[in-house]
Amino acid sequence: MLAPQQRANEGHWQQWLDWSTEQGIALPADPAFAEARARVWEGSEFVALTCARDPGTFAGLLETGDLRRSFGAGRIAEQLRAALADVTDEETLQPALRRFRRQQMLRILFRDLAGWAALDETLEDLTALADSCIRESLRLLEQWTRAELGVPQDGHARPQSLLVLGMGKLGARELNLSSDIDLIFAFPSAGRVEGGPRELTAEQFFSRLCQRLVKSLNAKTVDGFVFRVDTRLRPFGDAGPLAMSFDAMEGYYHSQAREWERYAMTKARVVAGEPEARAELEAMLRPFVYRRYLDFGAIASLRNLKVLIDRELRRKGMADNIKLGPGGIREIEFIGQSFQLIRGGREPDLQIRPIQQVLALLGQKGLLDTETVSELTEAYRFLRLTENRLQAWRDEQTHSLPSAPAARERLARSMGYQDWDRFEAVLNAHRARVQQHFDAVFADPDEPVHTATSVSSLWERAPEPAEAIALLQAAGFDDAEAAWQQLLDFRDTADRKGLSTRGVARLGLVMPRLLEEVATCGAADQTLSRVLKVLEAVLGRTAYLDLLAEHPDALHQLVRLSAKSPWFGERTARQPLLLDELLDPRRLFEPLRRANLEQELDQLLSGVDASDLEQRMERLRQFAQGNRLRVAAADVTGAIPLMVVSDYLTEIAEVTTSRSLEITWQDLVERHGCPPGTAQASSGFSVIGYGKVGGIELGYNSDLDLVFLYDEATAGKMTDGPRPVVSEQFYVRLGQRLIHVMTTPTYSGVLYEVDMRLRPDGNKGMIARSLASFADYQAESAWTWEHQALVRARPIAGDQALAERFRQVRAEVLQRRRDPEQLREEVRSMRAKMRANLDKTRAGWFDLKQGAGGIADIEFMVQYAVLRWACDHPDLTTWTDNIRLLEMLIKQGLLAASVGANLTLAYKALRAAYHRHALQDTAGLVEDTQLGPERQSVIAAWQQLMESSAR
């Protein structure tokens, strides 16, 4: 038996049938249409009534076949323009808009309830309908208002037009069946209206235009309404002007806007306006919404906003609200928005609006796991479909589940379930999962944390010195008195900084946890000093206090790594952006190899304007420092073997050098054009790495020894740009600019220090030299020590064809036959000079690099061996790193296996100690009692290879 409302709807259908019979209109004969029609009439009183009252509209949809068509934005806009073709004033505009809206809502609702359209099509069509109605209405109203009042102009007498910002679901292209549309109006600049009957400001003109636009869409007439319009999201709300200039809007958002207005702006989209003005408005709003740093304060603010919403829902008894209630649509949106607001400034690809796309991207980035993304997406689609089914009944904006049994059963059937209980079980399961994920993201760090000792209370209260010192001693501090004084000094510093109320609150959360972490790290005294330096550096930056307060794991990693090495604390204090790297242990302790490094750098640079050289330089430095920190974290915790540390560090240098060269090339080509026959991929320019970067043995604090070479084929020819220069001059400037890009300090310091002294003729030589000239120099003028340096030289960036030619030149030079005794004497002499000038060995201490039996002795022996025997063993010129060269010398029988093995073990041990000292920020000195066997094996090998004439 049919329910009363269902019987009424079927009665409305009979009315349409009676009318269609009179008009001679035949229904589609297929059973699928009859089944679909019945589902629609059961699910929507609005459709049933509309067809009974305006039967011609439904008949038209059947006749044209539009009911079965998927439209899209273009077709809707095209049909609306046709429907408004004869409109001449506001009186004819309003009914025409409403008739078109009625037609499209019938089409969209029918397809949705019949199951002919997927959810995404329904949301897109509704958004396209709103966009088209706004744009076409504005187009006509602006023409008529200009004819009546004159043309608004800016201060330079240029005409200007209104821009309309769509907020919320309209902005995100996710409009539902009975949504309000939230609009904000703006215009480019203050000015006057010209050519009108009376004097008006631009603001007065646009305010009147906005009033007319709102009335055309919002007013309820005998034909109904188009869209309910809400303008309360504008600056100052109802108290503010209806339209604001860009300057006034910028002043408001950057000085007076509330936090919730940032969240609202993540979905803002310019739905109408001139393209140039649209781009200007979007560029102006972007820094307000997306901060350049990781903004973890957004989590606390969103959490507080959700608390207020929940409180209001409980007050109104609206727990069944599927939009705002527990596990509802808003919680899913908050999860996505939290990541966007935190990371969107640093990761521009997150600056997107549709929540399903946001969730998918968070999964791709590993910020949410696959299961979470899947569950949130499924829940969102289910809840949005439920919301549409609720609103389809009477075209009313409602988000609350019905309480009447008949309405519940009707909703369940429209969702494809046999009864309410089965539907409710699925709905509740989705909401429970959403709430679980929401709670995981927005877990309140204010909740009490378990403490192993009472040391955490030292910040919350100010005990007497004797009590404080006793607590610190009990917590494991060796010099408790000094530790207490450090805390007092830090508190004084914090007081002098004049922290905001929020900053004081966040520091109050961080300090007790920090003291607990430090007390249990095993090196409390030195760790406290190191970590307090970091906090002192970020006291004035609430964003970083937010990060540490919201992510206790990041605080734990900061303390843990600082306990192992002062390197972390000192670099993080200098560059607090490095705190971002502590957030994800998976990333922190798994440094990237070259392909992934390039991918990450691509992403980091993708949101920077190609013309903004300074910001690109800054991003390069952030990238290098962050990745070096990952290597160091993995190194000190044993997550990676020590001998691959240099591999990781060298690849970071190679990737950043290569990208710096690309940036420099683009910048120079824009001014001067390219040398003949070149392009970015075949630039005719090569960066040669010497020393540690060439030998794939880079350390944490290493500079880069570089030489720049270019292809002589372009010599004497001019570049092809607007300001042509001779090719040789172009390449010299390219080298100079590359050094500038890498060594000029930005906010994050320098990328690398660059040492060019190994180029031909040293500091007196040209910055860039042709490969032919380089080859001649190496053959005719180079000293033996320059050939030694060439052993460790290899291309690290630039033209690959030129790089291959360099390898051939290098091989030819190294494979020259040399007098063994003369070579030995020259190498010994150079080593003696180096030791005399650089060896820091003193009583009780040994210099790991320059001391007798140290790293440099091994390097000189390897270089000597390559220069002596490469003429007969050309494979010795294949590699540039000492380990593989030692392996090759053993394989060729040029070093005794035992000698070669001892040198290899000694080299690894000495390098390991050198790395450890770099992380301790100490000079490369160890106590004289350390590494004795290794040093003795090196000294013995030196005596055998370099001092004995028998070899």
PDB file of C-alpha atoms in Angstrom, residues 317-555:
ATOM      1  CA  GLY A 317      19.642  19.128  19.156  1.00  0.00           C
ATOM      2  CA  MET A 318      21.092  18.543  15.667  1.00  0.00           C
ATOM      3  CA  ALA A 319      23.223  15.429  16.154  1.00  0.00           C
ATOM      4  CA  ASP A 320      21.535  13.904  13.064  1.00  0.00           C
ATOM      5  CA  ASN A 321      22.939  16.648  10.837  1.00  0.00           C
ATOM      6  CA  ILE A 322      24.996  14.761   8.241  1.00  0.00           C
ATOM      7  CA  LYS A 323      26.864  17.911   7.219  1.00  0.00           C
ATOM      8  CA  LEU A 324      27.909  19.402  10.565  1.00  0.00           C
ATOM      9  CA  GLY A 325      27.312  16.553  13.000  1.00  0.00           C
ATOM     10  CA  PRO A 326      29.772  13.902  14.229  1.00  0.00           C
ATOM     11  CA  GLY A 327      31.339  11.991  11.365  1.00  0.00           C
ATOM     12  CA  GLY A 328      29.731  14.350   8.869  1.00  0.00           C
ATOM     13  CA  ILE A 329      30.759  16.050   5.651  1.00  0.00           C
ATOM     14  CA  ARG A 330      32.365  18.991   7.440  1.00  0.00           C
ATOM     15  CA  GLU A 331      34.781  16.714   9.342  1.00  0.00           C
ATOM     16  CA  ILE A 332      35.986  15.218   6.047  1.00  0.00           C
ATOM     17  CA  GLU A 333      36.458  18.714   4.636  1.00  0.00           C
ATOM     18  CA  PHE A 334      38.322  19.806   7.782  1.00  0.00           C
ATOM     19  CA  ILE A 335      40.748  16.892   7.418  1.00  0.00           C
ATOM     20  CA  GLY A 336      41.568  17.919   3.857  1.00  0.00           C
ATOM     21  CA  GLN A 337      41.695  21.623   4.682  1.00  0.00           C
ATOM     22  CA  SER A 338      44.063  21.065   7.605  1.00  0.00           C
ATOM     23  CA  PHE A 339      46.694  19.562   5.308  1.00  0.00           C
ATOM     24  CA  GLN A 340      46.071  22.249   2.689  1.00  0.00           C
ATOM     25  CA  LEU A 341      46.472  25.096   5.163  1.00  0.00           C
ATOM     26  CA  ILE A 342      49.543  23.529   6.775  1.00  0.00           C
ATOM     27  CA  ARG A 343      51.383  22.581   3.581  1.00  0.00           C
ATOM     28  CA  GLY A 344      49.735  24.452   0.714  1.00  0.00           C
ATOM     29  CA  GLY A 345      52.197  27.347   0.796  1.00  0.00           C
ATOM     30  CA  ARG A 346      55.161  24.993   0.402  1.00  0.00           C
ATOM     31  CA  GLU A 347      53.401  22.490  -1.880  1.00  0.00           C
ATOM     32  CA  PRO A 348      51.342  24.460  -4.418  1.00  0.00           C
ATOM     33  CA  ASP A 349      49.732  21.359  -5.902  1.00  0.00           C
ATOM     34  CA  LEU A 350      47.675  21.190  -2.697  1.00  0.00           C
ATOM     35  CA  GLN A 351      46.040  24.510  -3.589  1.00  0.00           C
ATOM     36  CA  ILE A 352      43.052  22.769  -5.153  1.00  0.00           C
ATOM     37  CA  ARG A 353      39.399  22.952  -4.176  1.00  0.00           C
ATOM     38  CA  PRO A 354      37.413  19.691  -4.643  1.00  0.00           C
ATOM     39  CA  ILE A 355      37.777  17.595  -1.501  1.00  0.00           C
ATOM     40  CA  GLN A 356      37.925  14.276  -3.353  1.00  0.00           C
ATOM     41  CA  GLN A 357      40.914  15.520  -5.337  1.00  0.00           C
ATOM     42  CA  VAL A 358      42.517  16.813  -2.142  1.00  0.00           C
ATOM     43  CA  LEU A 359      42.154  13.423  -0.436  1.00  0.00           C
ATOM     44  CA  ALA A 360      43.574  11.587  -3.454  1.00  0.00           C
ATOM     45  CA  LEU A 361      46.587  13.908  -3.548  1.00  0.00           C
ATOM     46  CA  LEU A 362      47.189  13.476   0.193  1.00  0.00           C
ATOM     47  CA  GLY A 363      47.292   9.738  -0.433  1.00  0.00           C
ATOM     48  CA  GLN A 364      49.743  10.122  -3.321  1.00  0.00           C
ATOM     49  CA  LYS A 365      52.009  12.227  -1.113  1.00  0.00           C
ATOM     50  CA  GLY A 366      51.860   9.681   1.711  1.00  0.00           C
ATOM     51  CA  LEU A 367      50.319  12.228   4.096  1.00  0.00           C
ATOM     52  CA  LEU A 368      47.299   9.959   4.539  1.00  0.00           C
ATOM     53  CA  ASP A 369      47.502   6.200   4.128  1.00  0.00           C
ATOM     54  CA  THR A 370      45.632   4.456   1.330  1.00  0.00           C
ATOM     55  CA  GLU A 371      43.000   2.947   3.607  1.00  0.00           C
ATOM     56  CA  THR A 372      42.209   6.318   5.203  1.00  0.00           C
ATOM     57  CA  VAL A 373      41.837   8.004   1.820  1.00  0.00           C
ATOM     58  CA  SER A 374      39.589   5.199   0.602  1.00  0.00           C
ATOM     59  CA  GLU A 375      37.359   5.287   3.681  1.00  0.00           C
ATOM     60  CA  LEU A 376      37.064   9.078   3.714  1.00  0.00           C
ATOM     61  CA  THR A 377      36.301   9.216  -0.008  1.00  0.00           C
ATOM     62  CA  GLU A 378      33.659   6.482   0.215  1.00  0.00           C
ATOM     63  CA  ALA A 379      32.099   8.191   3.227  1.00  0.00           C
ATOM     64  CA  TYR A 380      32.105  11.568   1.491  1.00  0.00           C
ATOM     65  CA  ARG A 381      30.366  10.177  -1.589  1.00  0.00           C
ATOM     66  CA  PHE A 382      27.802   8.351   0.539  1.00  0.00           C
ATOM     67  CA  LEU A 383      27.069  11.404   2.694  1.00  0.00           C
ATOM     68  CA  ARG A 384      26.844  13.767  -0.285  1.00  0.00           C
ATOM     69  CA  LEU A 385      24.452  11.396  -2.054  1.00  0.00           C
ATOM     70  CA  THR A 386      22.372  11.180   1.123  1.00  0.00           C
ATOM     71  CA  GLU A 387      22.379  14.976   1.335  1.00  0.00           C
ATOM     72  CA  ASN A 388      21.163  15.210  -2.266  1.00  0.00           C
ATOM     73  CA  ARG A 389      18.395  12.680  -1.619  1.00  0.00           C
ATOM     74  CA  LEU A 390      17.265  14.669   1.442  1.00  0.00           C
ATOM     75  CA  GLN A 391      17.135  17.910  -0.516  1.00  0.00           C
ATOM     76  CA  ALA A 392      15.588  16.366  -3.623  1.00  0.00           C
ATOM     77  CA  TRP A 393      12.314  15.781  -1.809  1.00  0.00           C
ATOM     78  CA  ARG A 394      11.186  19.409  -1.652  1.00  0.00           C
ATOM     79  CA  ASP A 395      14.132  21.385  -3.099  1.00  0.00           C
ATOM     80  CA  GLU A 396      14.825  22.562   0.454  1.00  0.00           C
ATOM     81  CA  GLN A 397      18.191  23.098   2.066  1.00  0.00           C
ATOM     82  CA  THR A 398      18.256  20.483   4.805  1.00  0.00           C
ATOM     83  CA  HIS A 399      21.032  18.298   6.180  1.00  0.00           C
ATOM     84  CA  SER A 400      19.159  16.529   8.978  1.00  0.00           C
ATOM     85  CA  LEU A 401      17.952  12.967   8.811  1.00  0.00           C
ATOM     86  CA  PRO A 402      14.151  12.629   8.945  1.00  0.00           C
ATOM     87  CA  SER A 403      12.396  11.410  12.079  1.00  0.00           C
ATOM     88  CA  ALA A 404       9.081  10.370  10.512  1.00  0.00           C
ATOM     89  CA  PRO A 405       8.994   6.631   9.679  1.00  0.00           C
ATOM     90  CA  ALA A 406       7.597   7.164   6.171  1.00  0.00           C
ATOM     91  CA  ALA A 407      10.250   9.762   5.334  1.00  0.00           C
ATOM     92  CA  ARG A 408      12.966   7.468   6.638  1.00  0.00           C
ATOM     93  CA  GLU A 409      11.798   4.550   4.521  1.00  0.00           C
ATOM     94  CA  ARG A 410      11.564   6.803   1.473  1.00  0.00           C
ATOM     95  CA  LEU A 411      15.133   8.067   2.004  1.00  0.00           C
ATOM     96  CA  ALA A 412      16.437   4.518   2.471  1.00  0.00           C
ATOM     97  CA  ARG A 413      14.804   3.338  -0.770  1.00  0.00           C
ATOM     98  CA  SER A 414      16.119   6.348  -2.695  1.00  0.00           C
ATOM     99  CA  MET A 415      19.603   5.323  -1.527  1.00  0.00           C
ATOM    100  CA  GLY A 416      19.079   1.767  -2.784  1.00  0.00           C
ATOM    101  CA  TYR A 417      18.277   0.050   0.526  1.00  0.00           C
ATOM    102  CA  GLN A 418      15.209  -2.014   1.328  1.00  0.00           C
ATOM    103  CA  ASP A 419      14.530  -0.365   4.658  1.00  0.00           C
ATOM    104  CA  TRP A 420      15.735   2.274   7.109  1.00  0.00           C
ATOM    105  CA  ASP A 421      17.610  -0.107   9.424  1.00  0.00           C
ATOM    106  CA  ARG A 422      19.900  -1.355   6.674  1.00  0.00           C
ATOM    107  CA  PHE A 423      20.546   2.152   5.391  1.00  0.00           C
ATOM    108  CA  GLU A 424      21.167   3.506   8.889  1.00  0.00           C
ATOM    109  CA  ALA A 425      23.693   0.748   9.654  1.00  0.00           C
ATOM    110  CA  VAL A 426      25.777   1.679   6.599  1.00  0.00           C
ATOM    111  CA  LEU A 427      25.416   5.404   7.325  1.00  0.00           C
ATOM    112  CA  ASN A 428      26.523   4.993  10.941  1.00  0.00           C
ATOM    113  CA  ALA A 429      29.511   2.880   9.908  1.00  0.00           C
ATOM    114  CA  HIS A 430      30.664   5.620   7.514  1.00  0.00           C
ATOM    115  CA  ARG A 431      30.199   8.326  10.147  1.00  0.00           C
ATOM    116  CA  ALA A 432      32.066   6.310  12.769  1.00  0.00           C
ATOM    117  CA  ARG A 433      35.045   5.874  10.443  1.00  0.00           C
ATOM    118  CA  VAL A 434      35.051   9.569   9.568  1.00  0.00           C
ATOM    119  CA  GLN A 435      35.002  10.544  13.232  1.00  0.00           C
ATOM    120  CA  GLN A 436      37.821   8.112  13.971  1.00  0.00           C
ATOM    121  CA  HIS A 437      40.003   9.631  11.246  1.00  0.00           C
ATOM    122  CA  PHE A 438      39.045  13.161  12.300  1.00  0.00           C
ATOM    123  CA  ASP A 439      40.012  12.438  15.907  1.00  0.00           C
ATOM    124  CA  ALA A 440      43.332  10.987  14.744  1.00  0.00           C
ATOM    125  CA  VAL A 441      44.214  14.151  12.795  1.00  0.00           C
ATOM    126  CA  PHE A 442      42.866  16.600  15.365  1.00  0.00           C
ATOM    127  CA  ALA A 443      43.872  14.815  18.576  1.00  0.00           C
ATOM    128  CA  ASP A 444      44.214  17.512  21.213  1.00  0.00           C
ATOM    129  CA  PRO A 445      47.794  17.770  22.508  1.00  0.00           C
ATOM    130  CA  ASP A 446      46.439  19.625  25.541  1.00  0.00           C
ATOM    131  CA  GLU A 447      45.416  16.301  27.022  1.00  0.00           C
ATOM    132  CA  PRO A 448      47.643  15.236  29.929  1.00  0.00           C
ATOM    133  CA  VAL A 449      50.694  13.233  29.005  1.00  0.00           C
ATOM    134  CA  HIS A 450      52.277  10.528  31.103  1.00  0.00           C
ATOM    135  CA  THR A 451      55.513  11.679  32.752  1.00  0.00           C
ATOM    136  CA  ALA A 452      58.200   9.446  34.128  1.00  0.00           C
ATOM    137  CA  THR A 453      59.461  12.100  36.542  1.00  0.00           C
ATOM    138  CA  SER A 454      58.225  15.393  37.914  1.00  0.00           C
ATOM    139  CA  VAL A 455      60.783  17.390  35.934  1.00  0.00           C
ATOM    140  CA  SER A 456      58.034  18.595  33.586  1.00  0.00           C
ATOM    141  CA  SER A 457      56.583  20.719  36.388  1.00  0.00           C
ATOM    142  CA  LEU A 458      59.635  23.002  36.345  1.00  0.00           C
ATOM    143  CA  TRP A 459      58.148  25.107  33.562  1.00  0.00           C
ATOM    144  CA  GLU A 460      54.542  25.160  34.779  1.00  0.00           C
ATOM    145  CA  ARG A 461      55.464  26.451  38.207  1.00  0.00           C
ATOM    146  CA  ALA A 462      58.520  28.307  39.426  1.00  0.00           C
ATOM    147  CA  PRO A 463      59.888  26.305  42.396  1.00  0.00           C
ATOM    148  CA  GLU A 464      62.606  27.476  44.724  1.00  0.00           C
ATOM    149  CA  PRO A 465      66.112  26.888  43.326  1.00  0.00           C
ATOM    150  CA  ALA A 466      66.915  24.126  45.798  1.00  0.00           C
ATOM    151  CA  GLU A 467      63.772  22.177  44.845  1.00  0.00           C
ATOM    152  CA  ALA A 468      64.365  22.712  41.118  1.00  0.00           C
ATOM    153  CA  ILE A 469      67.973  21.533  41.347  1.00  0.00           C
ATOM    154  CA  ALA A 470      66.897  18.463  43.301  1.00  0.00           C
ATOM    155  CA  LEU A 471      64.301  17.602  40.637  1.00  0.00           C
ATOM    156  CA  LEU A 472      66.863  17.991  37.868  1.00  0.00           C
ATOM    157  CA  GLN A 473      69.385  15.827  39.711  1.00  0.00           C
ATOM    158  CA  ALA A 474      66.760  13.142  40.199  1.00  0.00           C
ATOM    159  CA  ALA A 475      65.916  13.353  36.491  1.00  0.00           C
ATOM    160  CA  GLY A 476      69.511  12.554  35.482  1.00  0.00           C
ATOM    161  CA  PHE A 477      71.198  15.930  34.990  1.00  0.00           C
ATOM    162  CA  ASP A 478      74.863  15.834  36.040  1.00  0.00           C
ATOM    163  CA  ASP A 479      75.147  19.592  36.539  1.00  0.00           C
ATOM    164  CA  ALA A 480      71.633  20.353  37.768  1.00  0.00           C
ATOM    165  CA  GLU A 481      72.527  23.845  38.910  1.00  0.00           C
ATOM    166  CA  ALA A 482      73.735  24.820  35.432  1.00  0.00           C
ATOM    167  CA  ALA A 483      70.655  23.239  33.854  1.00  0.00           C
ATOM    168  CA  TRP A 484      68.328  25.230  36.137  1.00  0.00           C
ATOM    169  CA  GLN A 485      70.184  28.427  35.264  1.00  0.00           C
ATOM    170  CA  GLN A 486      69.744  27.641  31.558  1.00  0.00           C
ATOM    171  CA  LEU A 487      65.996  27.275  32.079  1.00  0.00           C
ATOM    172  CA  LEU A 488      65.824  30.567  33.973  1.00  0.00           C
ATOM    173  CA  ASP A 489      67.803  32.328  31.247  1.00  0.00           C
ATOM    174  CA  PHE A 490      65.545  30.838  28.586  1.00  0.00           C
ATOM    175  CA  ARG A 491      62.422  31.987  30.439  1.00  0.00           C
ATOM    176  CA  ASP A 492      63.880  35.510  30.621  1.00  0.00           C
ATOM    177  CA  THR A 493      64.558  35.401  26.884  1.00  0.00           C
ATOM    178  CA  ALA A 494      60.992  34.267  26.208  1.00  0.00           C
ATOM    179  CA  ASP A 495      59.626  37.082  28.382  1.00  0.00           C
ATOM    180  CA  ARG A 496      61.741  39.663  26.556  1.00  0.00           C
ATOM    181  CA  LYS A 497      60.496  38.422  23.194  1.00  0.00           C
ATOM    182  CA  GLY A 498      56.988  39.547  24.133  1.00  0.00           C
ATOM    183  CA  LEU A 499      55.212  36.417  22.915  1.00  0.00           C
ATOM    184  CA  SER A 500      51.554  36.623  21.923  1.00  0.00           C
ATOM    185  CA  THR A 501      48.975  34.954  24.145  1.00  0.00           C
ATOM    186  CA  ARG A 502      48.875  32.061  21.725  1.00  0.00           C
ATOM    187  CA  GLY A 503      52.670  31.822  21.673  1.00  0.00           C
ATOM    188  CA  VAL A 504      52.816  31.671  25.486  1.00  0.00           C
ATOM    189  CA  ALA A 505      50.179  28.924  25.488  1.00  0.00           C
ATOM    190  CA  ARG A 506      52.026  26.877  22.855  1.00  0.00           C
ATOM    191  CA  LEU A 507      55.356  27.251  24.669  1.00  0.00           C
ATOM    192  CA  GLY A 508      53.590  26.102  27.835  1.00  0.00           C
ATOM    193  CA  LEU A 509      52.644  22.912  25.999  1.00  0.00           C
ATOM    194  CA  VAL A 510      56.085  22.324  24.514  1.00  0.00           C
ATOM    195  CA  MET A 511      58.340  22.886  27.529  1.00  0.00           C
ATOM    196  CA  PRO A 512      57.010  20.187  29.909  1.00  0.00           C
ATOM    197  CA  ARG A 513      57.253  17.576  27.154  1.00  0.00           C
ATOM    198  CA  LEU A 514      60.700  18.815  26.182  1.00  0.00           C
ATOM    199  CA  LEU A 515      61.981  18.474  29.740  1.00  0.00           C
ATOM    200  CA  GLU A 516      60.590  14.930  29.927  1.00  0.00           C
ATOM    201  CA  GLU A 517      62.232  14.002  26.631  1.00  0.00           C
ATOM    202  CA  VAL A 518      65.577  15.526  27.584  1.00  0.00           C
ATOM    203  CA  ALA A 519      65.568  13.808  30.981  1.00  0.00           C
ATOM    204  CA  THR A 520      65.263  10.386  29.338  1.00  0.00           C
ATOM    205  CA  CYS A 521      67.646  10.850  26.385  1.00  0.00           C
ATOM    206  CA  GLY A 522      70.803   9.704  28.166  1.00  0.00           C
ATOM    207  CA  ALA A 523      72.760  12.947  27.689  1.00  0.00           C
ATOM    208  CA  ALA A 524      70.538  15.433  29.479  1.00  0.00           C
ATOM    209  CA  ASP A 525      72.959  18.294  30.185  1.00  0.00           C
ATOM    210  CA  GLN A 526      74.346  18.821  26.689  1.00  0.00           C
ATOM    211  CA  THR A 527      71.010  18.025  25.009  1.00  0.00           C
ATOM    212  CA  LEU A 528      69.115  20.644  27.020  1.00  0.00           C
ATOM    213  CA  SER A 529      71.578  23.315  25.951  1.00  0.00           C
ATOM    214  CA  ARG A 530      71.338  22.292  22.294  1.00  0.00           C
ATOM    215  CA  VAL A 531      67.533  22.115  22.175  1.00  0.00           C
ATOM    216  CA  LEU A 532      67.016  25.393  24.031  1.00  0.00           C
ATOM    217  CA  LYS A 533      69.064  27.107  21.306  1.00  0.00           C
ATOM    218  CA  VAL A 534      66.561  25.819  18.759  1.00  0.00           C
ATOM    219  CA  LEU A 535      63.584  27.019  20.806  1.00  0.00           C
ATOM    220  CA  GLU A 536      65.193  30.388  21.351  1.00  0.00           C
ATOM    221  CA  ALA A 537      65.551  30.738  17.580  1.00  0.00           C
ATOM    222  CA  VAL A 538      61.828  30.083  16.998  1.00  0.00           C
ATOM    223  CA  LEU A 539      60.313  31.949  19.941  1.00  0.00           C
ATOM    224  CA  GLY A 540      59.089  34.740  17.722  1.00  0.00           C
ATOM    225  CA  ARG A 541      57.609  32.326  15.164  1.00  0.00           C
ATOM    226  CA  THR A 542      54.457  30.829  16.585  1.00  0.00           C
ATOM    227  CA  ALA A 543      54.169  28.522  13.565  1.00  0.00           C
ATOM    228  CA  TYR A 544      57.129  26.459  14.785  1.00  0.00           C
ATOM    229  CA  LEU A 545      55.843  26.349  18.347  1.00  0.00           C
ATOM    230  CA  ASP A 546      52.574  25.115  16.815  1.00  0.00           C
ATOM    231  CA  LEU A 547      54.497  22.404  14.986  1.00  0.00           C
ATOM    232  CA  LEU A 548      56.196  21.142  18.139  1.00  0.00           C
ATOM    233  CA  ALA A 549      53.005  21.427  20.200  1.00  0.00           C
ATOM    234  CA  GLU A 550      50.840  19.603  17.663  1.00  0.00           C
ATOM    235  CA  HIS A 551      53.449  16.949  16.867  1.00  0.00           C
ATOM    236  CA  PRO A 552      55.077  15.526  20.009  1.00  0.00           C
ATOM    237  CA  ASP A 553      56.864  13.016  17.761  1.00  0.00           C
ATOM    238  CA  ALA A 554      58.693  15.879  16.068  1.00  0.00           C
ATOM    239  CA  LEU A 555      59.800  17.163  19.465  1.00  0.00           C
TER     240      LEU A 555
END
